[in-house]
PDB file of C-alpha atoms in Angstrom:
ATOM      1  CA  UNK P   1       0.000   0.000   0.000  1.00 53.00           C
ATOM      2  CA  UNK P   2       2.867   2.715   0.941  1.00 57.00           C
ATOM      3  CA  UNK P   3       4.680   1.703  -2.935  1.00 58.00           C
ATOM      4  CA  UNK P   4       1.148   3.046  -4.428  1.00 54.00           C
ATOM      5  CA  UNK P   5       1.002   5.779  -2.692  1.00 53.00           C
ATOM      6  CA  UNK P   6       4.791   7.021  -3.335  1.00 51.00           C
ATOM      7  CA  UNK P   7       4.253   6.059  -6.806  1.00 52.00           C
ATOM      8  CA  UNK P   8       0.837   8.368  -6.901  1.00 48.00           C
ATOM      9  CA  UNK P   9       2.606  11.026  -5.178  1.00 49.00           C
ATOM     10  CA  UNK P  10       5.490  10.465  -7.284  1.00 51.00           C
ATOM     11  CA  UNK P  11       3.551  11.126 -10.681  1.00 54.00           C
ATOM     12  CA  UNK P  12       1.697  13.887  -9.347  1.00 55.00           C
ATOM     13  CA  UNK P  13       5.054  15.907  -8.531  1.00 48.00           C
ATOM     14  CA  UNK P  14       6.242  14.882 -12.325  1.00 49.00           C
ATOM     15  CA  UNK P  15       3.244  16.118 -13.952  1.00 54.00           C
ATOM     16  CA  UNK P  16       3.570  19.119 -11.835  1.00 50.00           C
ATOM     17  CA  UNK P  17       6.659  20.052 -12.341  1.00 47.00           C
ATOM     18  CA  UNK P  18       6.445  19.437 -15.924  1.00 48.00           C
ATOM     19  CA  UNK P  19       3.443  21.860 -16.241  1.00 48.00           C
ATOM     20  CA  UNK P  20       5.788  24.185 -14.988  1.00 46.00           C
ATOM     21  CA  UNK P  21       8.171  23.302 -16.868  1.00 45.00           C
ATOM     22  CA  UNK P  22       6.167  23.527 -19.955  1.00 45.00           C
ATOM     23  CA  UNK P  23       5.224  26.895 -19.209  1.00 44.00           C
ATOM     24  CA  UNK P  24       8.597  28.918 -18.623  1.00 43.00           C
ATOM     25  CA  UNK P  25       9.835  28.848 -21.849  1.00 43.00           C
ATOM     26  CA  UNK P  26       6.651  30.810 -23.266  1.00 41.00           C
ATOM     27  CA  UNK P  27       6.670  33.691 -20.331  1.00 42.00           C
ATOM     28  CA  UNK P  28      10.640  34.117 -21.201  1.00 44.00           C
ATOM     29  CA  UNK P  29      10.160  34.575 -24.654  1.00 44.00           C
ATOM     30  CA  UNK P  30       7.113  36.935 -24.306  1.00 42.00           C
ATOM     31  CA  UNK P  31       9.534  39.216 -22.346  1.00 47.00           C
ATOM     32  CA  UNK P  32      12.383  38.612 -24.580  1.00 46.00           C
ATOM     33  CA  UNK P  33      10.094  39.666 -27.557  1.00 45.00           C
ATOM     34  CA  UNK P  34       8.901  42.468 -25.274  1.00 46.00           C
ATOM     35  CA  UNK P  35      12.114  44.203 -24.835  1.00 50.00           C
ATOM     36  CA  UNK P  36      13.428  43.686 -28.735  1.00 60.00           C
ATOM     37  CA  UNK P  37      11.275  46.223 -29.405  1.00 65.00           C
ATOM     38  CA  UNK P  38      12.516  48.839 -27.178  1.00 90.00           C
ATOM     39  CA  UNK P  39      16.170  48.321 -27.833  1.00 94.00           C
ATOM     40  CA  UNK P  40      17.789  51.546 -29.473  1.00 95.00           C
ATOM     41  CA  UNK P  41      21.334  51.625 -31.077  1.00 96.00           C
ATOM     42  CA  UNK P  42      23.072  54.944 -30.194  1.00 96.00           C
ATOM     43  CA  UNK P  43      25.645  55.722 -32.036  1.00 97.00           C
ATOM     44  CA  UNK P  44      28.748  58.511 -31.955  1.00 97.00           C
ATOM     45  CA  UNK P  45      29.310  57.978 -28.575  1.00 97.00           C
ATOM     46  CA  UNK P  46      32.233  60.078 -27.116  1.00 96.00           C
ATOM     47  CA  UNK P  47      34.908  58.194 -25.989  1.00 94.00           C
ATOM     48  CA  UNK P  48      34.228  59.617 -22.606  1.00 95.00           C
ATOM     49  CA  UNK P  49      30.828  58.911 -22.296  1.00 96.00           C
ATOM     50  CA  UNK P  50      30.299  55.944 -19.319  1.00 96.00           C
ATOM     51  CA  UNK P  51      27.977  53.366 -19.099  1.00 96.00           C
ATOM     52  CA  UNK P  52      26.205  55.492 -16.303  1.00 96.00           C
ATOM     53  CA  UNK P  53      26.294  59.222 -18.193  1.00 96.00           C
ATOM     54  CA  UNK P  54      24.687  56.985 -21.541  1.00 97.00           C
ATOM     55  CA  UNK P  55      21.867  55.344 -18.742  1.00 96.00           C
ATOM     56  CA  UNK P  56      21.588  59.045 -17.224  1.00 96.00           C
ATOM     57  CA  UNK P  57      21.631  60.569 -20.618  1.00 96.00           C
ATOM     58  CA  UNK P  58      18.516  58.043 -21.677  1.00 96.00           C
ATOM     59  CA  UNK P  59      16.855  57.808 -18.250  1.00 95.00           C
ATOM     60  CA  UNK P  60      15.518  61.175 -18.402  1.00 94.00           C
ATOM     61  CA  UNK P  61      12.978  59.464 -20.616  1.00 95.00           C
ATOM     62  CA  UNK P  62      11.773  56.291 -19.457  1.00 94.00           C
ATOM     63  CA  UNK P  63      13.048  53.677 -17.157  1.00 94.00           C
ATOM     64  CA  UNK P  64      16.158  52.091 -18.900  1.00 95.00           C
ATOM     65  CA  UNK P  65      16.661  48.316 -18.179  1.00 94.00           C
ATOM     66  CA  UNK P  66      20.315  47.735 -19.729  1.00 95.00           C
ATOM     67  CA  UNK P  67      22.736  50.876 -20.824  1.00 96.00           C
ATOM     68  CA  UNK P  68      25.428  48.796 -22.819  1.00 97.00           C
ATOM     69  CA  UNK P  69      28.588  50.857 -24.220  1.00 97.00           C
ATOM     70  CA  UNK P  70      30.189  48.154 -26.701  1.00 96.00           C
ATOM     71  CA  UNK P  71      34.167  47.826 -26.372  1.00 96.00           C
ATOM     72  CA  UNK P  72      37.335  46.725 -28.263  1.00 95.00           C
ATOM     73  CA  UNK P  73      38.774  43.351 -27.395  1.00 95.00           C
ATOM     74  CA  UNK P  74      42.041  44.756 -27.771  1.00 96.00           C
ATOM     75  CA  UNK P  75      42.345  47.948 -26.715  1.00 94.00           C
ATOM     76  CA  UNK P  76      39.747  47.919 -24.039  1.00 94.00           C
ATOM     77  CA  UNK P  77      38.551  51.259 -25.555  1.00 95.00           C
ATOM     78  CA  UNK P  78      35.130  52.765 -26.504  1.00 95.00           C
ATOM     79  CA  UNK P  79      33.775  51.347 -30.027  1.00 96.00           C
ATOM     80  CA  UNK P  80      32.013  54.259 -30.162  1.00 96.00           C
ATOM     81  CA  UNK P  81      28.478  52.958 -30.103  1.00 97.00           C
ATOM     82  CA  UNK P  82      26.122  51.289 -27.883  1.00 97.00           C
ATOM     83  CA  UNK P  83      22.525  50.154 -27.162  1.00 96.00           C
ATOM     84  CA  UNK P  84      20.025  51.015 -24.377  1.00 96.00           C
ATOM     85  CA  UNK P  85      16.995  49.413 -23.586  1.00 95.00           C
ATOM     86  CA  UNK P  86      13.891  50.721 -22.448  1.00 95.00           C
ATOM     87  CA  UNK P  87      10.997  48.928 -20.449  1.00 92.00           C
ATOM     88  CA  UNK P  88       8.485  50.479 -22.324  1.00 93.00           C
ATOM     89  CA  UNK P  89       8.236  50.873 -26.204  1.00 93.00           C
ATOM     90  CA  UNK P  90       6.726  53.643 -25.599  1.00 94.00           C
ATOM     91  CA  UNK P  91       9.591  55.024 -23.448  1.00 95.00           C
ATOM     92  CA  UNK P  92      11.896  54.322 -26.669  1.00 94.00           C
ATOM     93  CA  UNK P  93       9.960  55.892 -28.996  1.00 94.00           C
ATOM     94  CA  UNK P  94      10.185  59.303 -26.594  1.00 94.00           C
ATOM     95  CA  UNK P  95      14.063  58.778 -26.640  1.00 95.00           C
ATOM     96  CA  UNK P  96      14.546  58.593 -30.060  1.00 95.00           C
ATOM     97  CA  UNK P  97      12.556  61.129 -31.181  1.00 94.00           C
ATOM     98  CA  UNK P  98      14.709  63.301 -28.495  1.00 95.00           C
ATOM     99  CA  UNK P  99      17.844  62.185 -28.340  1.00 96.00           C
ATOM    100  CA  UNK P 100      18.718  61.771 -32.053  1.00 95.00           C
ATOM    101  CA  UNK P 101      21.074  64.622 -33.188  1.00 95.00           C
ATOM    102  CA  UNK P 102      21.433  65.508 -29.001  1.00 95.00           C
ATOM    103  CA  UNK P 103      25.125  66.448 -28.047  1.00 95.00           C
ATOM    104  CA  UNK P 104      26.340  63.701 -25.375  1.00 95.00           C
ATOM    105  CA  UNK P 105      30.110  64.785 -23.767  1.00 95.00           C
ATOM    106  CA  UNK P 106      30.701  66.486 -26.769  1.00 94.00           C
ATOM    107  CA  UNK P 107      29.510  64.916 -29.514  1.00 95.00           C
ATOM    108  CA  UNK P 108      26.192  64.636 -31.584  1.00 96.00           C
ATOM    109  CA  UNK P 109      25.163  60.993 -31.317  1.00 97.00           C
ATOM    110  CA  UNK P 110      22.901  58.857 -33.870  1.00 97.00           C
ATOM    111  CA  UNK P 111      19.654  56.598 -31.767  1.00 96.00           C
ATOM    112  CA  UNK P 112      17.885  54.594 -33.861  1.00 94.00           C
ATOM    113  CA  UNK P 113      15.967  51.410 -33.614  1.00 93.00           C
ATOM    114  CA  UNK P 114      18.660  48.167 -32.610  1.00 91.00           C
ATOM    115  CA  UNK P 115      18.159  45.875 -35.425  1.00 84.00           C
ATOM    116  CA  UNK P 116      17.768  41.998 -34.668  1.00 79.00           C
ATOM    117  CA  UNK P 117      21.552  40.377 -34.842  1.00 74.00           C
ATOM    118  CA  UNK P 118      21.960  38.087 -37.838  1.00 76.00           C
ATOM    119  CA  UNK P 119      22.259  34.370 -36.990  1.00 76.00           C
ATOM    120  CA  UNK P 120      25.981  33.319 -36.343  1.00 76.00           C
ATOM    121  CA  UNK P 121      26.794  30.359 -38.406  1.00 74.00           C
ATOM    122  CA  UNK P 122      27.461  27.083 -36.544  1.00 67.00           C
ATOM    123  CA  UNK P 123      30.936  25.788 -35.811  1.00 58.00           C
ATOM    124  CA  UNK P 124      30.041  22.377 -36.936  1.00 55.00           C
ATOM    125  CA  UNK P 125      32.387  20.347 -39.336  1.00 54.00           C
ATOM    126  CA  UNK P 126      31.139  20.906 -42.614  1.00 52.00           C
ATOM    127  CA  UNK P 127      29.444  24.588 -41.971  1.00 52.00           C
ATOM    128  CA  UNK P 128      31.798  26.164 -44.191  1.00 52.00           C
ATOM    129  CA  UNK P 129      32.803  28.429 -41.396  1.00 52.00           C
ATOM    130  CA  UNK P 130      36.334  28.775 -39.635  1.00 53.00           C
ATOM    131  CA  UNK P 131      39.480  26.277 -39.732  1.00 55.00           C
ATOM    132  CA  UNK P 132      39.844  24.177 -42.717  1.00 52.00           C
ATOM    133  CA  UNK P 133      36.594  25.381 -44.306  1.00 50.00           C
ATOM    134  CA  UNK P 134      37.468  24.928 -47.898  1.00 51.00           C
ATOM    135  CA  UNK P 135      37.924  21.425 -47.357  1.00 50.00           C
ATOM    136  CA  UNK P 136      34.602  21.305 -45.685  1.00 50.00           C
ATOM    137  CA  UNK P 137      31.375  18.935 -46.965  1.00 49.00           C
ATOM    138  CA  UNK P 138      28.662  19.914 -48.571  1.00 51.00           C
ATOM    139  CA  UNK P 139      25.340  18.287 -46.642  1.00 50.00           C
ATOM    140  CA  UNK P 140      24.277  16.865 -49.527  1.00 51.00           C
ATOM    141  CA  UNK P 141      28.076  15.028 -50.100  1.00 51.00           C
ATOM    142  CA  UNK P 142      28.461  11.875 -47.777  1.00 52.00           C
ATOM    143  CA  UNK P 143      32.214  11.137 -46.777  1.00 52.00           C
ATOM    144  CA  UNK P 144      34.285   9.081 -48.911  1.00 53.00           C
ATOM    145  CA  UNK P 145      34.284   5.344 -48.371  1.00 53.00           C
ATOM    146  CA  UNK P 146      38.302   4.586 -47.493  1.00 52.00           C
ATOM    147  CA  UNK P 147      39.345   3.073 -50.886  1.00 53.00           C
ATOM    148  CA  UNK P 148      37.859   6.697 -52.016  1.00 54.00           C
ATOM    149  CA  UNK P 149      40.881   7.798 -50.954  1.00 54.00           C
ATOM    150  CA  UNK P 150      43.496   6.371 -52.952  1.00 57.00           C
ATOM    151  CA  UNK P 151      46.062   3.922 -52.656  1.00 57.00           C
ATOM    152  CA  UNK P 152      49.692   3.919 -51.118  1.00 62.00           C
ATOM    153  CA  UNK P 153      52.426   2.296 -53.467  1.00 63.00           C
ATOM    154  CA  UNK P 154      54.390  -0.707 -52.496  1.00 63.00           C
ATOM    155  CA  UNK P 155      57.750  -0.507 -51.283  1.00 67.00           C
ATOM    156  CA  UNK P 156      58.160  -3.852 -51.889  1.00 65.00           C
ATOM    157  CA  UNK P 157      62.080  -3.890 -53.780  1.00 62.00           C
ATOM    158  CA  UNK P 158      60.851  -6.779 -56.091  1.00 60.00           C
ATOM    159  CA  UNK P 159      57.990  -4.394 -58.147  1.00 56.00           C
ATOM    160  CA  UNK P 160      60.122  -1.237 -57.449  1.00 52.00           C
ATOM    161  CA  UNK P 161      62.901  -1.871 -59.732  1.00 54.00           C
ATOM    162  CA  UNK P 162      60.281  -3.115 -62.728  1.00 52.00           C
TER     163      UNK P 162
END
């Protein structure tokens, strides 16, 4: 009687969990979506603009979720350009419309709408992309069988010498 009734509770916590479960993935990607749509490029950014003065700058017309000022790998120096993201569309919309042309630390910067990043390709053998590429399958090529390949001469001395 006590096996049943773990295995009843058992299944019960499953299917609960996996309602959960089930669920998540759909509320993250409704925010995700969301907050595309409020994501503004600003570009021209003085190299002496800070993370905080570009949230500052922005906050003054909405509530700014991320302020993101993008950087060299090398230097460790300004790009130049960044994005901020507003809460509200409607928030981003106000910004833009303000802020485009505005003089930030000395230097008009550009705010337009943050297009969507293009898809990076994979790093899978036979992508086409990175080391040894040109030697890289197409997916509708299978691999060679291994006589495909060739053969090795004989060193034999007896059929070298013919």
């Amino acid at each position: 009687m006590a096996q049943a009734s773990k295995r009843l509770l058992l299944g019960g916590l499953a299917q609960s969990l996996r309602g959960r479960l089930c669920q998540a993935p759909s509320s993250l990607m409704s925010v995700r979506t969301y907050t595309e749509g409020s994501k503004l490029f600003v570009g021209g950014i003085s190299f002496r603009t800070t993370e905080d003065g570009l949230r500052e700058a922005f906050g003054a017309h909405g509530e700014v979720v991320d302020a993101k000022i993008i950087m060299d790998r090398e230097t460790g120096r300004s790009r130049g350009f960044g994005f901020v993201t507003y809460y509200k569309e409607e928030d981003a919309d106000a910004a833009l419309s303000k802020l485009n042309g505005h003089n930030l630390d000395g230097r008009a910067i550009r705010v337009d709408r943050a297009s969507t990043r293009p898809a990076r390709p994979s790093s899978d053998f036979g992508s086409g992309s990175g080391f040894g590429s040109s030697f890289a399958l197409d997916s509708s090529e299978s691999a060679p069988a291994d006589d495909d390949w060739g053969s090795i001469p004989s060193l034999d001395a007896s059929t070298s010498n013919q």
